[in-house]
PDB file of C-alpha atoms in Angstrom:
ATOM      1  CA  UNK S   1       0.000   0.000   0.000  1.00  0.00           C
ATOM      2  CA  UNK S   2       1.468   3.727  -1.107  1.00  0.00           C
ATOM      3  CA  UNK S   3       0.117   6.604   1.243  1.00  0.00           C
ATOM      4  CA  UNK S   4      -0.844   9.386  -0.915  1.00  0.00           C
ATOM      5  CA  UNK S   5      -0.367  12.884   0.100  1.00  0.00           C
ATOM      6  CA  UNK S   6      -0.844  11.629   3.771  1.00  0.00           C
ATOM      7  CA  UNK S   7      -4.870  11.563   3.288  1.00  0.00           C
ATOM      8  CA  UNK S   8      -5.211   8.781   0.374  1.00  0.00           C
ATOM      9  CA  UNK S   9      -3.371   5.180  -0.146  1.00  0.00           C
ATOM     10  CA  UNK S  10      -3.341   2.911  -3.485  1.00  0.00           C
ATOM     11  CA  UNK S  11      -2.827  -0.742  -2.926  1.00  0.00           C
ATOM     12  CA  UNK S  12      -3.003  -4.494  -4.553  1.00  0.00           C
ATOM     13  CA  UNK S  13      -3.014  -6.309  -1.017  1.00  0.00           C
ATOM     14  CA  UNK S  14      -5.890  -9.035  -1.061  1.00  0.00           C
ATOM     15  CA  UNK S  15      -7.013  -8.254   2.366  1.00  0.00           C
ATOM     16  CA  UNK S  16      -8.043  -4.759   1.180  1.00  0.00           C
ATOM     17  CA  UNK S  17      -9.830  -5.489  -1.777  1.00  0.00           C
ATOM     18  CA  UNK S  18     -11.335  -8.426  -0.319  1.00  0.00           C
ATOM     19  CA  UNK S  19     -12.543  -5.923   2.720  1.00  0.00           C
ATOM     20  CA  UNK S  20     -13.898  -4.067   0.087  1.00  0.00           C
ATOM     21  CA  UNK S  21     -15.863  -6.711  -1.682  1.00  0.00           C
ATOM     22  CA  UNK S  22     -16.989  -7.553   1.813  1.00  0.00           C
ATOM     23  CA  UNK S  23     -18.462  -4.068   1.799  1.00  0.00           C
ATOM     24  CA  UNK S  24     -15.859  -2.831   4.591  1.00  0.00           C
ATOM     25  CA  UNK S  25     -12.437  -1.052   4.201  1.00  0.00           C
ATOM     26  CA  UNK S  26     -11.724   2.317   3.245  1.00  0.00           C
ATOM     27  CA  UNK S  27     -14.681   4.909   3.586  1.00  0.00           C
ATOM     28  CA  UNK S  28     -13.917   6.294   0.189  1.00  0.00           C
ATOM     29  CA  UNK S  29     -12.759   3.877  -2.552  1.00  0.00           C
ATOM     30  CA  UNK S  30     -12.412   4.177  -6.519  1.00  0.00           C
ATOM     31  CA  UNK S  31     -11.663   0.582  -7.717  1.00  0.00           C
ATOM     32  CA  UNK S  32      -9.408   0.706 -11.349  1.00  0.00           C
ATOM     33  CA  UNK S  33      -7.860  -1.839 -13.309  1.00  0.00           C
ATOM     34  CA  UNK S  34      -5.376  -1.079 -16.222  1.00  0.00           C
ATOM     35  CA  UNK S  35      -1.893  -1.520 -17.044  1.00  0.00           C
ATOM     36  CA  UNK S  36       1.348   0.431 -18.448  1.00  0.00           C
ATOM     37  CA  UNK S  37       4.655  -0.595 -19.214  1.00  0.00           C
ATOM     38  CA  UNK S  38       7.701   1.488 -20.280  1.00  0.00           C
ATOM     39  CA  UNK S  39      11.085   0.504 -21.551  1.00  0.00           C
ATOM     40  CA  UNK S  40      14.148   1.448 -20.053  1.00  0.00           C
ATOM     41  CA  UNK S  41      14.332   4.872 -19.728  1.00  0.00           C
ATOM     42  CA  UNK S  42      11.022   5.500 -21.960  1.00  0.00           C
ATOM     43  CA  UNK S  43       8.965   7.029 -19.326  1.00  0.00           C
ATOM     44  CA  UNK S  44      12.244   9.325 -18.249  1.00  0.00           C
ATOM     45  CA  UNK S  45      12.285  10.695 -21.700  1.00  0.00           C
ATOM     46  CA  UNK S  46       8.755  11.026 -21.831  1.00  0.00           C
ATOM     47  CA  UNK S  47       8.474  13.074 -18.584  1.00  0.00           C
ATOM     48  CA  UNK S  48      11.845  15.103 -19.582  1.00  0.00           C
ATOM     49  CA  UNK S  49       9.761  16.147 -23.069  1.00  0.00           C
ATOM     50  CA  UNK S  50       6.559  17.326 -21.178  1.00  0.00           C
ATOM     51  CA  UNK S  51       4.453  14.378 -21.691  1.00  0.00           C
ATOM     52  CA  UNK S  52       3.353  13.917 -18.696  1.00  0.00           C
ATOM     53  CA  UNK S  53       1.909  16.680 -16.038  1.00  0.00           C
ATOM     54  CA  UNK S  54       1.655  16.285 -12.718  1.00  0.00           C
ATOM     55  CA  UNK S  55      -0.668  17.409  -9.843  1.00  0.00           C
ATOM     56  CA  UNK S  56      -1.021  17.881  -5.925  1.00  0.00           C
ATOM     57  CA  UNK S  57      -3.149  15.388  -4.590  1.00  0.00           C
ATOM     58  CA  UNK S  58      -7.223  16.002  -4.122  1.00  0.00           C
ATOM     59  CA  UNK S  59      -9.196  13.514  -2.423  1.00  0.00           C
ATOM     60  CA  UNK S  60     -12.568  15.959  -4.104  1.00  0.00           C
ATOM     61  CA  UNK S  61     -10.980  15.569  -7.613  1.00  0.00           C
ATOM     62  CA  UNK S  62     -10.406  11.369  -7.170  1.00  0.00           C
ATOM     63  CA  UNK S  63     -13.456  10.377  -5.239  1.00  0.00           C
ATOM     64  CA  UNK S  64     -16.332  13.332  -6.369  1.00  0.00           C
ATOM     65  CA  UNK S  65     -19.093  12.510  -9.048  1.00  0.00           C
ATOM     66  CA  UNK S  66     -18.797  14.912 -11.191  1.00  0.00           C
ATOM     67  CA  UNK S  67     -17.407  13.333 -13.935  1.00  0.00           C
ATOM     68  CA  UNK S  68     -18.311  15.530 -16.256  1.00  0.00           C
ATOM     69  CA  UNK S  69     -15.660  18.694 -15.137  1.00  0.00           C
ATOM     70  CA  UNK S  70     -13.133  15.874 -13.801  1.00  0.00           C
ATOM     71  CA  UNK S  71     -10.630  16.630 -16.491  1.00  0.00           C
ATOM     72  CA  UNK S  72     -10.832  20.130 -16.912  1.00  0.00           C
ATOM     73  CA  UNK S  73     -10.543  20.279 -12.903  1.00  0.00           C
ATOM     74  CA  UNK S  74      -7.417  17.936 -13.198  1.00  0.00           C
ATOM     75  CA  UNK S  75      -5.522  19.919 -16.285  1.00  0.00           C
ATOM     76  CA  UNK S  76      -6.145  23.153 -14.024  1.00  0.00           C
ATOM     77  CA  UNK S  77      -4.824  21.961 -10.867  1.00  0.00           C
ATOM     78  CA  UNK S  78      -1.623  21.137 -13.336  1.00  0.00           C
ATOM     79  CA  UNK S  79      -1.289  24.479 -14.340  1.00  0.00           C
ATOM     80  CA  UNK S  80      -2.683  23.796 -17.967  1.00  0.00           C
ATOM     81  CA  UNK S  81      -5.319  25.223 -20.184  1.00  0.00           C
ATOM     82  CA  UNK S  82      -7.053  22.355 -22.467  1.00  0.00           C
TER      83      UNK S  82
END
């Protein structure tokens, strides 16, 4: 499990997700497959060319409903205009 910004935690332990399925655990939770893979030194060169943005952390922006402005609300937290 990686603590987040002190507030929020991503994890692939068993006992969590099976909490979960259990309907305990965490009081918020967003549950998300997917996978990425890089080669050596791919995602280095992609960060060093401005591919990728970062943001500060925002429990609102991760667990709120509104979908619909989630991007736009993510993009401007990075400092960009889409």
């Amino acid at each position: 499990t990686r603590v987040v910004d002190g507030r929020m935690a991503m994890t692939t332990e068993m006992s969590v997700l099976k909490a979960m399925a259990e309907g305990h655990g965490p009081r918020q939770a967003l549950f998300a497959l997917g996978y990425s893979g890089w080669g050596p030194g791919q995602l280095e060169g992609e960060i060093a060319r401005g591919d990728w943005h970062s943001a500060p952390a925002d429990e609102k922006l991760v667990f709120d409903d509104d979908v619909e402005s989630k991007w736009d609300r993510a993009s401007g937290r990075a400092g960009l205009k889409l």
